Short mmCIF file of C-alpha atoms in Angstrom, two decimals:
data_model
loop_
_atom_site.label_atom_id
_atom_site.label_comp_id
_atom_site.label_asym_id
_atom_site.label_seq_id
_atom_site.Cartn_x
_atom_site.Cartn_y
_atom_site.Cartn_z
CA MET A 2 126.54 94.12 97.05
CA LEU A 3 125.48 96.89 94.59
CA SER A 4 122.62 97.55 96.45
CA GLN A 5 124.42 97.69 99.67
CA ILE A 6 126.81 100.54 97.98
CA GLU A 7 123.66 102.54 97.02
CA LYS A 8 122.64 102.62 100.83
CA LEU A 9 126.03 103.65 101.73
CA ARG A 10 126.14 106.56 99.25
CA GLU A 11 122.69 107.53 100.35
CA HIS A 12 123.89 107.82 103.97
CA ASN A 13 127.18 109.49 103.47
CA GLN A 14 125.55 111.86 101.14
CA LEU A 15 123.02 113.02 103.59
CA SER A 16 125.70 113.47 106.49
CA VAL A 17 127.72 115.54 103.95
CA ILE A 18 124.69 117.84 103.27
CA LYS A 19 123.92 118.08 106.93
CA ALA A 20 127.41 119.04 107.73
CA PHE A 21 127.37 121.79 104.92
CA GLN A 22 124.15 123.05 106.15
CA GLN A 23 125.17 123.05 109.91
CA ALA A 24 128.58 124.77 109.23
CA GLY A 25 126.78 127.59 107.54
CA LEU A 26 129.11 127.85 104.37
CA SER A 27 128.05 131.02 102.22
CA ALA A 28 128.87 131.81 98.58
CA SER A 29 130.50 134.88 99.81
CA ASP A 30 133.01 133.01 101.58
CA PHE A 31 134.76 131.92 98.56
CA GLN A 32 137.06 134.70 98.58
CA PHE A 33 140.63 134.51 97.02
CA SER A 34 142.83 134.73 100.15
CA THR A 35 146.69 135.51 99.68
CA GLY A 36 149.75 136.13 101.76
CA TYR A 37 149.39 134.78 105.19
CA GLY A 38 145.70 133.80 104.76
CA TYR A 39 144.38 135.33 107.72
CA ASP A 40 140.64 135.30 108.53
CA ASP A 41 139.76 133.07 105.58
CA PRO A 42 135.98 132.31 106.03
CA ALA A 43 135.74 129.75 103.50
CA ARG A 44 138.90 127.69 104.78
CA GLU A 45 137.71 127.73 108.42
CA THR A 46 134.22 126.65 107.55
CA ILE A 47 135.51 123.96 105.47
CA GLU A 48 137.57 122.61 108.21
CA ILE A 49 134.47 122.62 110.26
CA ILE A 50 132.72 120.56 108.00
CA PHE A 51 135.64 117.91 107.66
CA ALA A 52 135.71 117.66 111.45
CA ASP A 53 131.99 117.16 111.66
CA LEU A 54 131.79 114.44 109.03
CA PHE A 55 134.72 112.65 110.74
CA ALA A 56 133.52 112.77 114.39
CA ALA A 57 136.57 114.81 115.25
CA GLU A 58 136.99 117.84 117.40
CA LYS A 59 139.25 119.62 114.80
CA ALA A 60 140.43 119.38 111.17
CA LEU A 61 143.61 120.86 109.41
CA VAL A 62 142.32 121.01 105.70
CA ARG A 63 145.20 122.84 103.26
CA ILE A 64 145.54 123.06 99.68
CA GLN A 65 149.20 123.29 100.48
CA PHE A 66 149.38 119.33 101.28
CA SER A 67 150.88 117.73 97.97
CA SER A 68 150.62 114.11 98.71
CA GLY A 69 149.82 111.54 101.12
CA THR A 70 153.44 111.09 102.08
CA GLN A 71 153.77 114.57 103.14
CA ILE A 72 150.55 114.50 105.19
CA LEU A 73 151.74 111.70 107.09
CA SER A 74 155.03 112.62 107.66
CA VAL A 75 153.72 115.94 108.88
CA MET A 76 151.10 113.83 111.53
CA LEU A 77 154.24 111.94 112.72
CA LYS A 78 156.78 114.52 113.28
CA ALA A 79 154.11 116.57 114.98
CA ILE A 80 153.27 114.01 117.75
CA LEU A 81 156.88 112.22 118.29
CA ARG A 82 159.80 113.73 119.97
CA PRO A 83 163.32 112.33 120.02
CA TYR A 84 163.82 109.16 121.95
CA ASP A 85 160.11 108.33 121.50
CA LYS A 86 158.85 104.99 120.29
CA PHE A 87 156.16 104.13 118.53
CA LEU A 88 154.50 100.88 117.10
CA ILE A 89 153.33 99.99 113.40
CA VAL A 90 150.53 97.16 113.81
CA SER A 91 149.44 96.95 110.12
CA GLY A 92 152.78 95.43 108.72
CA ASP A 93 154.78 96.99 106.00
CA VAL A 94 153.86 100.56 105.51
CA TYR A 95 154.16 102.30 101.91
CA ASP A 96 157.13 102.29 100.17
CA THR A 97 157.43 105.93 99.91
CA LEU A 98 157.00 106.20 103.77
CA HIS A 99 160.54 104.06 104.26
CA THR A 100 162.36 107.27 103.68
CA THR A 101 160.27 109.37 106.54
CA LEU A 102 160.80 106.41 108.82
CA GLY A 103 164.72 105.91 108.02
CA ILE A 104 164.55 102.56 106.76
CA ASP A 105 167.43 101.43 104.83
CA GLN A 106 168.95 105.10 105.21
CA THR A 107 172.32 105.65 103.53
CA ALA A 108 172.00 109.63 103.63
CA ASP A 109 171.53 112.34 105.94
CA HIS A 110 167.61 113.12 105.86
CA THR A 111 164.96 114.72 108.01
CA SER A 112 163.50 111.27 108.65
CA LEU A 113 162.25 110.13 112.13
CA LYS A 114 165.34 108.09 112.35
CA ASP A 115 167.48 111.42 112.17
CA TYR A 116 165.68 112.69 115.22
CA LEU A 117 166.19 109.71 117.08
CA ILE A 118 162.58 108.52 117.22
CA ASP A 119 162.24 104.54 116.86
CA TYR A 120 159.80 102.18 116.14
CA ASP A 121 158.69 98.62 116.37
CA GLN A 122 156.70 96.55 113.62
CA LEU A 123 154.21 93.80 114.05
CA GLU A 124 154.02 91.71 111.15
CA LEU A 125 150.52 90.24 109.97
CA THR A 126 149.27 86.87 110.51
CA SER A 127 149.47 84.13 107.91
CA GLU A 128 145.94 85.21 106.78
CA GLY A 129 147.02 88.94 106.27
CA THR A 130 145.13 90.15 109.45
CA ILE A 131 146.34 92.20 112.40
CA ASP A 132 148.18 89.98 114.99
CA TYR A 133 145.98 90.91 118.08
CA VAL A 134 147.87 88.29 120.08
CA SER A 135 151.09 89.93 119.43
CA LEU A 136 149.99 93.27 120.11
CA GLU A 137 148.54 92.37 123.58
CA GLU A 138 151.98 90.97 124.20
CA LYS A 139 153.67 94.05 123.14
CA MET A 140 151.51 96.37 125.06
CA ALA A 141 151.70 94.11 127.93
CA GLU A 142 155.59 94.62 128.15
CA PRO A 143 156.35 96.37 131.51
CA ASP A 144 159.59 98.49 130.28
CA VAL A 145 158.27 99.60 126.88
CA PHE A 146 156.08 102.63 126.42
CA TYR A 147 154.78 103.42 123.01
CA LYS A 148 154.02 106.94 122.22
CA ALA A 149 151.71 106.08 119.52
CA VAL A 150 150.55 103.24 117.78
CA TYR A 151 150.36 103.56 113.77
CA VAL A 152 147.72 101.88 111.73
CA GLN A 153 147.72 102.02 107.88
CA ARG A 154 144.27 101.19 106.64
CA SER A 155 144.75 100.58 102.88
CA ARG A 156 146.78 97.57 101.85
CA GLY A 157 149.54 99.59 99.85
CA TYR A 158 151.35 97.03 97.52
CA THR A 159 150.91 94.27 99.42
CA LEU A 160 148.10 91.61 99.39
CA ARG A 161 146.25 91.93 102.87
CA PRO A 162 142.80 93.10 103.00
CA ALA A 163 142.21 96.70 104.22
CA LEU A 164 141.19 97.29 107.66
CA LEU A 165 137.86 98.13 108.36
CA ASN A 166 136.39 100.51 111.41
CA GLN A 167 136.08 97.52 113.42
CA ASP A 168 139.70 96.35 113.34
CA ILE A 169 140.73 99.89 114.21
CA PHE A 170 138.27 99.86 117.12
CA LYS A 171 139.45 96.21 118.40
CA ILE A 172 143.28 98.00 118.00
CA SER A 173 142.32 100.93 119.91
CA GLN A 174 140.48 98.80 122.81
CA ILE A 175 143.67 96.87 123.23
CA VAL A 176 146.07 99.52 123.32
CA LYS A 177 144.19 101.94 125.76
CA ARG A 178 143.66 99.16 128.05
CA TYR A 179 147.25 98.78 128.45
CA SER A 180 148.35 102.43 128.03
CA PRO A 181 145.70 104.92 127.85
CA GLN A 182 148.31 107.67 126.98
CA THR A 183 149.15 105.84 123.95
CA LEU A 184 147.86 107.73 120.62
CA ILE A 185 146.47 105.83 117.74
CA LEU A 186 147.14 107.60 114.34
CA VAL A 187 145.64 106.25 111.05
CA ASP A 188 146.79 106.47 107.68
CA ASN A 189 143.32 106.87 106.27
CA CYS A 190 144.10 107.31 102.38
CA TYR A 191 141.96 105.23 100.06
CA GLY A 192 139.52 104.67 103.10
CA GLU A 193 137.10 107.69 103.39
CA PHE A 194 133.31 107.04 102.60
CA VAL A 195 133.80 103.50 101.97
CA GLU A 196 131.77 102.75 105.14
CA LYS A 197 129.31 105.04 107.01
CA SER A 198 132.02 106.51 109.64
CA GLU A 199 135.59 107.26 109.81
CA PRO A 200 138.31 105.83 112.18
CA THR A 201 138.01 108.89 114.54
CA ALA A 202 134.79 107.46 115.34
CA HIS A 203 135.96 104.16 116.24
CA GLY A 204 139.05 104.75 118.50
CA ALA A 205 141.61 107.04 116.21
CA ASP A 206 143.08 109.91 117.95
CA LEU A 207 144.29 111.41 114.56
CA ILE A 208 143.68 110.28 111.02
CA ALA A 209 145.12 111.89 107.84
CA GLY A 210 144.32 111.43 104.10
CA SER A 211 144.82 113.36 100.68
CA LEU A 212 142.30 115.27 98.62
CA ILE A 213 143.47 113.89 95.30
CA LYS A 214 141.93 110.41 96.85
CA ASN A 215 138.39 109.84 98.06
CA PRO A 216 137.68 113.02 99.84
CA GLY A 217 138.62 115.35 96.89
CA GLY A 218 135.71 113.65 94.58
CA GLY A 219 138.10 114.40 91.84
CA ILE A 220 137.41 118.06 91.73
CA ALA A 221 139.94 119.20 94.39
CA PRO A 222 143.25 120.02 92.59
CA SER A 223 145.65 119.31 95.46
CA GLY A 224 145.64 119.12 99.32
CA GLY A 225 144.82 117.05 102.43
CA TYR A 226 143.77 116.90 105.72
CA ILE A 227 144.42 115.85 109.33
CA ALA A 228 141.49 115.31 111.83
CA GLY A 229 140.88 114.57 115.42
CA ARG A 230 141.79 115.38 118.91
CA SER A 231 142.02 119.65 118.95
CA ASP A 232 145.23 119.71 120.55
CA LEU A 233 147.03 116.93 118.36
CA VAL A 234 145.69 118.72 115.08
CA GLU A 235 147.10 121.97 116.20
CA LEU A 236 150.48 120.29 116.78
CA CYS A 237 150.23 119.01 113.31
CA ALA A 238 149.44 122.65 112.13
CA GLU A 239 152.24 123.89 113.84
CA GLN A 240 154.59 121.18 112.29
CA PHE A 241 153.11 122.21 108.87
CA ASN A 242 153.31 126.04 109.14
CA ALA A 243 155.56 127.03 112.34
CA PRO A 244 155.46 127.02 116.09
CA GLY A 245 152.90 129.66 117.68
CA VAL A 246 151.42 130.14 114.27
CA GLY A 247 149.66 126.74 113.71
CA SER A 248 146.45 126.68 111.90
CA GLU A 249 145.96 130.50 111.81
CA ILE A 250 147.83 131.02 108.36
CA GLY A 251 147.43 129.41 105.01
CA PRO A 252 145.81 131.15 102.05
CA SER A 253 143.38 129.21 100.19
CA LEU A 254 144.49 131.00 96.88
CA GLY A 255 140.94 130.43 95.40
CA MET A 256 140.75 126.68 96.02
CA SER A 257 137.91 126.69 98.61
CA ARG A 258 135.16 126.24 96.26
CA SER A 259 136.88 123.23 94.46
CA ILE A 260 137.72 121.59 97.86
CA ALA A 261 134.12 122.12 98.97
CA GLN A 262 132.71 120.80 95.95
CA GLY A 263 135.16 117.82 96.14
CA ILE A 264 134.04 116.76 99.56
CA TYR A 265 130.49 117.33 98.46
CA PHE A 266 130.61 114.81 95.77
CA ALA A 267 132.79 112.43 97.53
CA PRO A 268 130.39 110.04 98.72
CA LEU A 269 128.92 109.60 94.83
CA ILE A 270 132.44 109.23 93.34
CA VAL A 271 133.55 106.73 96.25
CA ALA A 272 130.27 104.87 95.47
CA ASN A 273 131.37 104.82 92.06
CA ALA A 274 134.84 103.61 92.25
CA LEU A 275 133.66 100.81 94.93
CA LYS A 276 131.19 99.61 91.59
CA VAL A 277 134.32 99.84 89.41
CA ALA A 278 136.28 97.64 91.99
CA ILE A 279 133.53 95.00 92.44
CA HIS A 280 133.17 94.96 88.78
CA ALA A 281 137.00 94.38 88.22
CA SER A 282 137.14 91.55 90.93
CA ALA A 283 134.26 89.67 89.46
CA LEU A 284 135.56 90.03 85.80
CA PHE A 285 139.20 88.94 86.51
CA LYS A 286 138.29 86.26 88.83
CA ASN A 287 135.68 84.71 86.51
CA GLN A 288 138.82 84.37 84.07
CA GLY A 289 140.49 82.49 86.50
CA TYR A 290 142.78 85.29 88.07
CA LYS A 291 143.29 85.61 91.67
CA VAL A 292 141.73 89.00 93.00
CA GLU A 293 141.65 90.68 96.38
CA PRO A 294 139.11 91.58 97.62
CA LEU A 295 136.46 89.07 96.20
CA PRO A 296 133.45 90.74 94.68
CA ASP A 297 131.29 90.09 97.68
CA ASP A 298 133.91 90.86 100.45
CA GLN A 299 133.50 93.66 102.66
CA ARG A 300 135.76 96.50 101.78
CA GLY A 301 137.89 99.11 103.56
CA ASP A 302 139.43 100.98 100.86
CA ILE A 303 138.51 101.52 97.16
CA VAL A 304 141.75 99.30 96.00
CA GLN A 305 141.17 96.20 93.89
CA THR A 306 144.29 94.02 93.51
CA ILE A 307 144.43 91.51 90.23
CA ILE A 308 147.32 89.35 90.31
CA PHE A 309 148.79 88.05 87.23
CA ASN A 310 151.92 86.36 88.15
CA ASP A 311 153.45 87.67 84.60
CA ARG A 312 155.29 90.64 84.07
CA ASN A 313 153.57 91.24 80.95
CA LYS A 314 150.24 90.88 81.81
CA LEU A 315 150.72 93.50 84.27
CA ILE A 316 152.04 95.97 81.82
CA SER A 317 149.23 95.21 79.29
CA PHE A 318 146.37 95.68 81.94
CA CYS A 319 148.25 99.35 82.71
CA GLU A 320 148.48 100.04 79.11
CA ALA A 321 144.92 99.27 78.53
CA VAL A 322 143.52 101.65 81.69
CA GLN A 323 145.52 104.43 80.16
CA ALA A 324 144.10 103.70 76.70
CA ALA A 325 140.67 104.21 78.33
CA ALA A 326 141.41 107.51 79.83
CA PRO A 327 139.97 110.87 78.92
CA ILE A 328 143.44 112.44 79.14
CA ASP A 329 146.74 111.41 77.85
CA ASN A 330 145.30 108.30 76.33
CA LYS A 331 147.68 108.21 73.32
CA TYR A 332 150.20 107.50 75.84
CA ALA A 333 151.59 104.11 76.96
CA PRO A 334 152.74 103.90 80.42
CA VAL A 335 156.32 102.39 80.78
CA PRO A 336 157.94 100.67 84.01
CA ALA A 337 160.47 103.14 85.46
CA PRO A 338 162.31 103.81 88.73
CA MET A 339 160.30 105.88 90.99
CA PRO A 340 161.38 107.94 94.29
CA GLY A 341 160.66 105.76 97.22
CA TYR A 342 160.59 102.21 95.65
CA ASP A 343 162.96 99.61 95.31
CA CYS A 344 161.79 98.53 92.03
CA ASP A 345 160.53 99.56 88.66
CA ILE A 346 156.88 100.93 88.98
CA ILE A 347 154.35 101.01 86.18
CA MET A 348 151.63 103.57 86.57
CA ALA A 349 148.36 104.39 84.52
CA SER A 350 146.73 107.54 85.29
CA GLY A 351 144.79 109.47 82.71
CA SER A 352 143.59 111.85 85.07
CA PHE A 353 142.45 115.63 85.03
CA THR A 354 144.56 116.10 88.30
CA GLN A 355 148.22 114.76 88.32
CA GLY A 356 148.44 111.60 90.48
CA SER A 357 144.77 111.42 91.24
CA SER A 358 143.78 108.15 92.52
CA ILE A 359 140.09 108.92 92.50
CA GLU A 360 139.68 109.31 89.00
CA LEU A 361 140.51 105.94 87.87
CA SER A 362 144.23 104.66 88.16
CA ALA A 363 146.43 101.30 87.66
CA ASP A 364 149.71 100.77 88.91
CA GLY A 365 152.08 98.16 90.53
CA PRO A 366 155.65 97.24 91.13
CA LEU A 367 157.58 94.95 88.61
CA ARG A 368 158.20 92.31 91.01
CA SER A 369 156.70 89.10 91.84
CA PRO A 370 153.54 88.54 91.89
CA TYR A 371 153.31 90.94 89.59
CA ALA A 372 149.87 92.66 90.71
CA ALA A 373 148.01 95.60 89.29
CA PHE A 374 146.31 97.77 91.97
CA LEU A 375 143.49 99.38 90.31
CA GLN A 376 141.66 102.10 92.23
CA GLY A 377 138.99 105.02 91.59
CA GLY A 378 136.62 105.63 88.70
CA LEU A 379 134.49 108.87 88.48
CA ASN A 380 131.93 106.87 86.98
CA PHE A 381 131.24 103.40 86.54
CA GLU A 382 131.25 103.54 82.57
CA TYR A 383 134.82 104.75 82.61
CA GLY A 384 136.01 102.08 85.03
CA ARG A 385 134.11 99.24 83.06
CA LEU A 386 135.34 100.33 79.65
CA ALA A 387 138.77 100.21 80.91
CA CYS A 388 138.27 96.64 82.61
CA MET A 389 137.00 95.42 79.16
CA LEU A 390 139.97 96.71 77.25
CA ALA A 391 142.77 95.31 79.54
CA LEU A 392 140.99 91.70 79.55
CA ASP A 393 140.87 92.21 75.78
CA LYS A 394 144.23 93.23 75.32
CA ILE A 395 145.63 90.41 77.85
CA TRP A 396 143.55 87.96 75.47
CA GLN A 397 145.09 89.30 72.32
CA GLU A 398 148.79 89.10 73.62
CA ALA A 399 148.56 85.92 75.00
#
């Protein structure tokens, strides 16, 4: 499996180098643009690089995106209109996206529900996979038109496997057969560079992700991207900025160099994160814990789930990951309420960039089955140390 990751890293790194060379990014492009950000050469060239890498017609790559939830909200609100309906095919979405959808809404927000946009949701099969039979049935219903089908590639706080590009291709084939106008929107967070191509090469009309995850390479200090069909990306730019302005404005504020370096190093960093995940999976599986994915499973994201079925073990695991960190290792994470979640969350992230999931982090909801979600690792040694400290701490406290 590790040799396969090295081949993946090599392929993706060469693809990145080729995209940089074809786009012609120059040192003189790295200006400190301010104000409106008109004619920012680095920003424009970086967006060409992202579009090339993701087999997309166009990409919107902006430092002003702050979180994955924000990026996904922009994408959904750009595409959907009042009285539109869309279909979620990958089961429950991230807890933090519930407010965007209007789930259990008790106050006035700017949610999709507030704008009279509705959705249906397909549950997963008992094996945690896409229910293709139900998808066919939904798409075949004569009186229902779905403006979009929404796919969450990563597992979120669930135990299902992450989706592969072949899954997204199959979803797209079914949907387009019944309704060619229906758009395929993919939350690509945690999935970039885990395979040799991205969902836009396999039927997705739009994909979106965060630069403090995989494509930022642990270097980008903030930001996000939306990539896909040119007209749809421009709609997202108008939702993000303003109608009529779209992608023409947006100062890079001197951050273009960091974004470019991040995407350049991303294949290496993602490969390291995958190695950490495989090591954690094997280590804790050998100690009798249930893990998902298994060490030899094909992966659609960088997330490794370790199921403890024990509140204290989950807390101990996260404490050890924090203790292994280069930043804030003297602090201990404490379960606490978090916006968008219905229970306390514990989060370990001793990262250079706040909230960065690619550096090495572990988190989980304080609810059954008390699973830890481990992701990232700028280098393998860091991740291995964290796993060893975590197992030792659990042993000592048993």
